[in-house]
Amino acid sequence: MKHWALFLLLAIGCYVWQIEAEFFTSIGQMTDLIYVEKDLVKSLKEYIKAEESKLTEIKSWAEKLDQLTHNSTSDPEGYLGHPVNAYKLMKRLNTDWLKLESLVLQQTSDGAQHVSTLSVEDCFELGKIAYSDGDYYHTVLWMQQTLKQLEEGEASPVTQAEALDYLSYSVYQMGDMHRAVDLTKRLIAIDPTHVRAKTNLHYFKKSLEEEVKSDQTRDEEFYQSQSKKEVYMQPENYLTERDSYEALCRGEGIKMTTRRQRKLFCRYHNNNKHPRLIIAPLKEEDEWDSPRIVRYHEMLSDAEIEKIKEIAKPVLARATVRDPKTGVLTVANYRVSKSAWLGDDEDPVVSRVNQRIGDVTGLEMETAELLQVANYGVGGQYEPHFDFSRRPFDSSLATLGNRLATFLNYKEEPDAFRELGTGNRLATMLNYMSDVPAGGATVFPDFGAAIYPKKGTAVFWYNLFKSGEGDYRTRHAACPVLVGSKWVSNKWIHERGQEFKRPCGLTEVD
């Protein structure tokens, strides 16, 4: 409310100057000062009222923030495990606190909205972020949600025209020309002065006509059905590995049939009567038949998990991946997590866990990598990848039933583990160190498997055949964490030292 203070200062200054110059000139003129003073009092009251309103708003904001911080600090990890809480925290720190500063210093009336659901502005901003990343599919979903909330009457500075502008161009990028035209017409009906919409409409219509002439469009019925849907669906034949991965993360497309299910069993596992497993064998459960994936129950105790997390937390850093061209470790946007590497000398618990992995698998741990501990927050994920290093392509591998031809993004890598001198990554042991309320599954897009986190359990699979060739079916991904905090630890076991523990087979697929 600086304008009130400025007005008062200017007014008082002018009147005081007038009084000092001509105070005794005329009583008649002095009577005017009575009304001037009355105006000053009125302005002063309005200024006080405005300041009180400002302080009331700031006080209300402070009380809400105080309650929020009380809840968040009582259980930080649990609080941030809810995606809306995590998003709102980032929004407050990056946007709302700046608005509060503006309110205090510049007297703006904006304030934070403390709601339990995403607002129109939230959905719109998320859609814009997806759009800037070229992710038109998710742009469509967020812009449709924006329009839905606007149509339901939610007040917002975001307009339907703004959302339709992004939506129409995104569905065009998705290949749905008919719907792009319909949405652009709707945009022009709302805002007839929208120049870009008129230009786009002409371009979309022309593109549609060209596709019709070249017979590259799909059935008219398909497009009409798409246009009537509230939620946009990707066009036919758009399926890619990423879509298979996302479908599995949603619990769709899992290919475990009843016939295959009958081949899966549970058993007590003592690894051929290993001395440390005779008295306390582990519970082993088949998760998948081919390639074989097993889960070990009660692999880690709660105390061991907490100790490993305690050791890892101070040294967690953004997880890296190996560049397929250079072999150099670097960060990547398709792996969003933090990780730390722990050796046997870090703590007896780490040494004991590594020893247990060796006991259960019967494999040599001396050549294995350090225990990698990873934490995935809300939205944390690791898109489809191989654990092993790919070797020069051999067409004979196509006979292995690995469907190599489908891997359009197959990339030959340099020997990523040459410096280690321990060979390729033979096998993976993945320890789940937390439950995940929603999301966070480990999925295998090639054969349609989804394995869900369960605290204290571990899953194990071989990345290589006995011949040493990579099993390309083991390409897997870590689904985004939707609610909660996901903790895992990996043990990558290498080839060297396993010559007599897992000898070569007689064929490539042994």
PDB file of N, CA and C in Angstrom, residues 298-352:
ATOM      1  N   GLU A 298      12.244 -61.981   3.129  1.00  0.00           N
ATOM      2  CA  GLU A 298      13.024 -61.766   4.362  1.00  0.00           C
ATOM      3  C   GLU A 298      14.523 -61.791   4.076  1.00  0.00           C
ATOM      4  N   MET A 299      14.869 -61.209   2.943  1.00  0.00           N
ATOM      5  CA  MET A 299      16.287 -61.123   2.570  1.00  0.00           C
ATOM      6  C   MET A 299      17.020 -60.120   3.458  1.00  0.00           C
ATOM      7  N   LEU A 300      16.336 -59.030   3.803  1.00  0.00           N
ATOM      8  CA  LEU A 300      16.911 -58.008   4.676  1.00  0.00           C
ATOM      9  C   LEU A 300      15.968 -57.764   5.837  1.00  0.00           C
ATOM     10  N   SER A 301      16.537 -57.562   7.017  1.00  0.00           N
ATOM     11  CA  SER A 301      15.720 -57.235   8.188  1.00  0.00           C
ATOM     12  C   SER A 301      15.489 -55.729   8.234  1.00  0.00           C
ATOM     13  N   ASP A 302      14.492 -55.304   8.999  1.00  0.00           N
ATOM     14  CA  ASP A 302      14.216 -53.869   9.137  1.00  0.00           C
ATOM     15  C   ASP A 302      15.425 -53.137   9.715  1.00  0.00           C
ATOM     16  N   ALA A 303      16.106 -53.762  10.671  1.00  0.00           N
ATOM     17  CA  ALA A 303      17.277 -53.126  11.288  1.00  0.00           C
ATOM     18  C   ALA A 303      18.391 -52.948  10.262  1.00  0.00           C
ATOM     19  N   GLU A 304      18.616 -53.954   9.419  1.00  0.00           N
ATOM     20  CA  GLU A 304      19.650 -53.844   8.387  1.00  0.00           C
ATOM     21  C   GLU A 304      19.299 -52.755   7.383  1.00  0.00           C
ATOM     22  N   ILE A 305      18.027 -52.697   7.020  1.00  0.00           N
ATOM     23  CA  ILE A 305      17.588 -51.673   6.068  1.00  0.00           C
ATOM     24  C   ILE A 305      17.828 -50.276   6.619  1.00  0.00           C
ATOM     25  N   GLU A 306      17.438 -50.055   7.867  1.00  0.00           N
ATOM     26  CA  GLU A 306      17.607 -48.726   8.467  1.00  0.00           C
ATOM     27  C   GLU A 306      19.081 -48.348   8.581  1.00  0.00           C
ATOM     28  N   LYS A 307      19.923 -49.330   8.875  1.00  0.00           N
ATOM     29  CA  LYS A 307      21.359 -49.054   8.988  1.00  0.00           C
ATOM     30  C   LYS A 307      21.937 -48.685   7.632  1.00  0.00           C
ATOM     31  N   ILE A 308      21.565 -49.421   6.587  1.00  0.00           N
ATOM     32  CA  ILE A 308      22.075 -49.119   5.244  1.00  0.00           C
ATOM     33  C   ILE A 308      21.612 -47.738   4.792  1.00  0.00           C
ATOM     34  N   LYS A 309      20.351 -47.400   5.071  1.00  0.00           N
ATOM     35  CA  LYS A 309      19.837 -46.076   4.707  1.00  0.00           C
ATOM     36  C   LYS A 309      20.582 -44.988   5.484  1.00  0.00           C
ATOM     37  N   GLU A 310      20.845 -45.261   6.750  1.00  0.00           N
ATOM     38  CA  GLU A 310      21.567 -44.292   7.586  1.00  0.00           C
ATOM     39  C   GLU A 310      22.958 -44.011   7.036  1.00  0.00           C
ATOM     40  N   ILE A 311      23.637 -45.055   6.581  1.00  0.00           N
ATOM     41  CA  ILE A 311      24.989 -44.885   6.031  1.00  0.00           C
ATOM     42  C   ILE A 311      24.936 -44.176   4.684  1.00  0.00           C
ATOM     43  N   ALA A 312      23.922 -44.494   3.879  1.00  0.00           N
ATOM     44  CA  ALA A 312      23.867 -43.980   2.510  1.00  0.00           C
ATOM     45  C   ALA A 312      23.399 -42.537   2.423  1.00  0.00           C
ATOM     46  N   LYS A 313      22.502 -42.120   3.309  1.00  0.00           N
ATOM     47  CA  LYS A 313      21.885 -40.791   3.192  1.00  0.00           C
ATOM     48  C   LYS A 313      22.888 -39.641   3.070  1.00  0.00           C
ATOM     49  N   PRO A 314      23.954 -39.600   3.887  1.00  0.00           N
ATOM     50  CA  PRO A 314      24.875 -38.457   3.798  1.00  0.00           C
ATOM     51  C   PRO A 314      25.646 -38.384   2.471  1.00  0.00           C
ATOM     52  N   VAL A 315      25.721 -39.502   1.754  1.00  0.00           N
ATOM     53  CA  VAL A 315      26.538 -39.509   0.528  1.00  0.00           C
ATOM     54  C   VAL A 315      25.701 -39.727  -0.732  1.00  0.00           C
ATOM     55  N   LEU A 316      24.383 -39.608  -0.612  1.00  0.00           N
ATOM     56  CA  LEU A 316      23.544 -39.761  -1.797  1.00  0.00           C
ATOM     57  C   LEU A 316      23.830 -38.647  -2.797  1.00  0.00           C
ATOM     58  N   ALA A 317      23.918 -39.005  -4.055  1.00  0.00           N
ATOM     59  CA  ALA A 317      24.148 -38.033  -5.127  1.00  0.00           C
ATOM     60  C   ALA A 317      23.348 -38.457  -6.345  1.00  0.00           C
ATOM     61  N   ARG A 318      23.115 -37.533  -7.250  1.00  0.00           N
ATOM     62  CA  ARG A 318      22.314 -37.825  -8.438  1.00  0.00           C
ATOM     63  C   ARG A 318      22.887 -39.042  -9.162  1.00  0.00           C
ATOM     64  N   ALA A 319      22.008 -40.026  -9.424  1.00  0.00           N
ATOM     65  CA  ALA A 319      22.432 -41.259 -10.081  1.00  0.00           C
ATOM     66  C   ALA A 319      22.910 -40.983 -11.499  1.00  0.00           C
ATOM     67  N   THR A 320      23.883 -41.764 -11.949  1.00  0.00           N
ATOM     68  CA  THR A 320      24.443 -41.590 -13.284  1.00  0.00           C
ATOM     69  C   THR A 320      24.219 -42.846 -14.125  1.00  0.00           C
ATOM     70  N   VAL A 321      24.377 -42.686 -15.427  1.00  0.00           N
ATOM     71  CA  VAL A 321      24.326 -43.812 -16.364  1.00  0.00           C
ATOM     72  C   VAL A 321      25.562 -43.759 -17.232  1.00  0.00           C
ATOM     73  N   ARG A 322      25.880 -44.873 -17.870  1.00  0.00           N
ATOM     74  CA  ARG A 322      27.066 -44.927 -18.724  1.00  0.00           C
ATOM     75  C   ARG A 322      26.701 -44.539 -20.146  1.00  0.00           C
ATOM     76  N   ASP A 323      27.363 -43.513 -20.677  1.00  0.00           N
ATOM     77  CA  ASP A 323      27.111 -43.074 -22.048  1.00  0.00           C
ATOM     78  C   ASP A 323      27.478 -44.199 -23.008  1.00  0.00           C
ATOM     79  N   PRO A 324      26.517 -44.637 -23.875  1.00  0.00           N
ATOM     80  CA  PRO A 324      26.791 -45.772 -24.758  1.00  0.00           C
ATOM     81  C   PRO A 324      27.894 -45.507 -25.778  1.00  0.00           C
ATOM     82  N   LYS A 325      28.167 -44.244 -26.068  1.00  0.00           N
ATOM     83  CA  LYS A 325      29.196 -43.920 -27.061  1.00  0.00           C
ATOM     84  C   LYS A 325      30.580 -43.795 -26.446  1.00  0.00           C
ATOM     85  N   THR A 326      30.642 -43.146 -25.271  1.00  0.00           N
ATOM     86  CA  THR A 326      31.943 -42.882 -24.656  1.00  0.00           C
ATOM     87  C   THR A 326      32.271 -43.810 -23.498  1.00  0.00           C
ATOM     88  N   GLY A 327      31.247 -44.417 -22.911  1.00  0.00           N
ATOM     89  CA  GLY A 327      31.481 -45.259 -21.748  1.00  0.00           C
ATOM     90  C   GLY A 327      31.650 -44.467 -20.470  1.00  0.00           C
ATOM     91  N   VAL A 328      31.510 -43.120 -20.545  1.00  0.00           N
ATOM     92  CA  VAL A 328      31.699 -42.254 -19.391  1.00  0.00           C
ATOM     93  C   VAL A 328      30.385 -42.126 -18.620  1.00  0.00           C
ATOM     94  N   LEU A 329      30.468 -42.130 -17.289  1.00  0.00           N
ATOM     95  CA  LEU A 329      29.276 -41.971 -16.460  1.00  0.00           C
ATOM     96  C   LEU A 329      28.789 -40.528 -16.512  1.00  0.00           C
ATOM     97  N   THR A 330      27.481 -40.352 -16.684  1.00  0.00           N
ATOM     98  CA  THR A 330      26.895 -39.021 -16.763  1.00  0.00           C
ATOM     99  C   THR A 330      25.459 -39.069 -16.266  1.00  0.00           C
ATOM    100  N   VAL A 331      24.898 -37.917 -15.890  1.00  0.00           N
ATOM    101  CA  VAL A 331      23.499 -37.876 -15.467  1.00  0.00           C
ATOM    102  C   VAL A 331      22.614 -37.864 -16.707  1.00  0.00           C
ATOM    103  N   ALA A 332      21.390 -38.349 -16.558  1.00  0.00           N
ATOM    104  CA  ALA A 332      20.456 -38.395 -17.679  1.00  0.00           C
ATOM    105  C   ALA A 332      19.045 -38.190 -17.166  1.00  0.00           C
ATOM    106  N   ASN A 333      18.199 -37.536 -17.993  1.00  0.00           N
ATOM    107  CA  ASN A 333      16.833 -37.254 -17.547  1.00  0.00           C
ATOM    108  C   ASN A 333      15.954 -38.493 -17.513  1.00  0.00           C
ATOM    109  N   TYR A 334      16.435 -39.621 -18.055  1.00  0.00           N
ATOM    110  CA  TYR A 334      15.621 -40.832 -17.999  1.00  0.00           C
ATOM    111  C   TYR A 334      15.951 -41.680 -16.770  1.00  0.00           C
ATOM    112  N   ARG A 335      16.869 -41.192 -15.950  1.00  0.00           N
ATOM    113  CA  ARG A 335      17.105 -41.840 -14.656  1.00  0.00           C
ATOM    114  C   ARG A 335      17.057 -40.778 -13.570  1.00  0.00           C
ATOM    115  N   VAL A 336      15.964 -40.766 -12.817  1.00  0.00           N
ATOM    116  CA  VAL A 336      15.754 -39.734 -11.814  1.00  0.00           C
ATOM    117  C   VAL A 336      15.769 -40.386 -10.434  1.00  0.00           C
ATOM    118  N   SER A 337      16.908 -40.322  -9.790  1.00  0.00           N
ATOM    119  CA  SER A 337      17.054 -40.875  -8.446  1.00  0.00           C
ATOM    120  C   SER A 337      18.388 -40.405  -7.886  1.00  0.00           C
ATOM    121  N   LYS A 338      18.618 -40.720  -6.621  1.00  0.00           N
ATOM    122  CA  LYS A 338      19.916 -40.467  -6.016  1.00  0.00           C
ATOM    123  C   LYS A 338      20.476 -41.786  -5.518  1.00  0.00           C
ATOM    124  N   SER A 339      21.792 -41.932  -5.607  1.00  0.00           N
ATOM    125  CA  SER A 339      22.385 -43.208  -5.231  1.00  0.00           C
ATOM    126  C   SER A 339      23.703 -43.005  -4.492  1.00  0.00           C
ATOM    127  N   ALA A 340      24.134 -44.071  -3.835  1.00  0.00           N
ATOM    128  CA  ALA A 340      25.409 -44.091  -3.118  1.00  0.00           C
ATOM    129  C   ALA A 340      25.984 -45.498  -3.218  1.00  0.00           C
ATOM    130  N   TRP A 341      27.294 -45.603  -3.166  1.00  0.00           N
ATOM    131  CA  TRP A 341      27.963 -46.896  -3.276  1.00  0.00           C
ATOM    132  C   TRP A 341      28.605 -47.237  -1.934  1.00  0.00           C
ATOM    133  N   LEU A 342      28.298 -48.422  -1.423  1.00  0.00           N
ATOM    134  CA  LEU A 342      28.796 -48.829  -0.107  1.00  0.00           C
ATOM    135  C   LEU A 342      29.636 -50.092  -0.217  1.00  0.00           C
ATOM    136  N   GLY A 343      30.822 -50.056   0.401  1.00  0.00           N
ATOM    137  CA  GLY A 343      31.714 -51.211   0.428  1.00  0.00           C
ATOM    138  C   GLY A 343      31.599 -51.976   1.731  1.00  0.00           C
ATOM    139  N   ASP A 344      32.219 -53.141   1.778  1.00  0.00           N
ATOM    140  CA  ASP A 344      32.184 -53.971   2.983  1.00  0.00           C
ATOM    141  C   ASP A 344      32.747 -53.254   4.202  1.00  0.00           C
ATOM    142  N   ASP A 345      33.708 -52.359   3.962  1.00  0.00           N
ATOM    143  CA  ASP A 345      34.364 -51.696   5.088  1.00  0.00           C
ATOM    144  C   ASP A 345      33.539 -50.557   5.673  1.00  0.00           C
ATOM    145  N   GLU A 346      32.407 -50.235   5.038  1.00  0.00           N
ATOM    146  CA  GLU A 346      31.559 -49.153   5.548  1.00  0.00           C
ATOM    147  C   GLU A 346      30.938 -49.527   6.894  1.00  0.00           C
ATOM    148  N   ASP A 347      30.475 -50.763   7.002  1.00  0.00           N
ATOM    149  CA  ASP A 347      29.805 -51.205   8.220  1.00  0.00           C
ATOM    150  C   ASP A 347      29.629 -52.722   8.145  1.00  0.00           C
ATOM    151  N   PRO A 348      29.662 -53.402   9.282  1.00  0.00           N
ATOM    152  CA  PRO A 348      29.459 -54.859   9.271  1.00  0.00           C
ATOM    153  C   PRO A 348      28.139 -55.278   8.625  1.00  0.00           C
ATOM    154  N   VAL A 349      27.129 -54.417   8.679  1.00  0.00           N
ATOM    155  CA  VAL A 349      25.839 -54.749   8.065  1.00  0.00           C
ATOM    156  C   VAL A 349      25.986 -54.891   6.555  1.00  0.00           C
ATOM    157  N   VAL A 350      26.744 -53.996   5.928  1.00  0.00           N
ATOM    158  CA  VAL A 350      26.947 -54.061   4.475  1.00  0.00           C
ATOM    159  C   VAL A 350      27.677 -55.347   4.108  1.00  0.00           C
ATOM    160  N   SER A 351      28.706 -55.673   4.892  1.00  0.00           N
ATOM    161  CA  SER A 351      29.458 -56.901   4.650  1.00  0.00           C
ATOM    162  C   SER A 351      28.570 -58.132   4.804  1.00  0.00           C
ATOM    163  N   ARG A 352      27.707 -58.108   5.804  1.00  0.00           N
ATOM    164  CA  ARG A 352      26.823 -59.248   6.050  1.00  0.00           C
ATOM    165  C   ARG A 352      25.806 -59.418   4.918  1.00  0.00           C
TER     166      ARG A 352
END
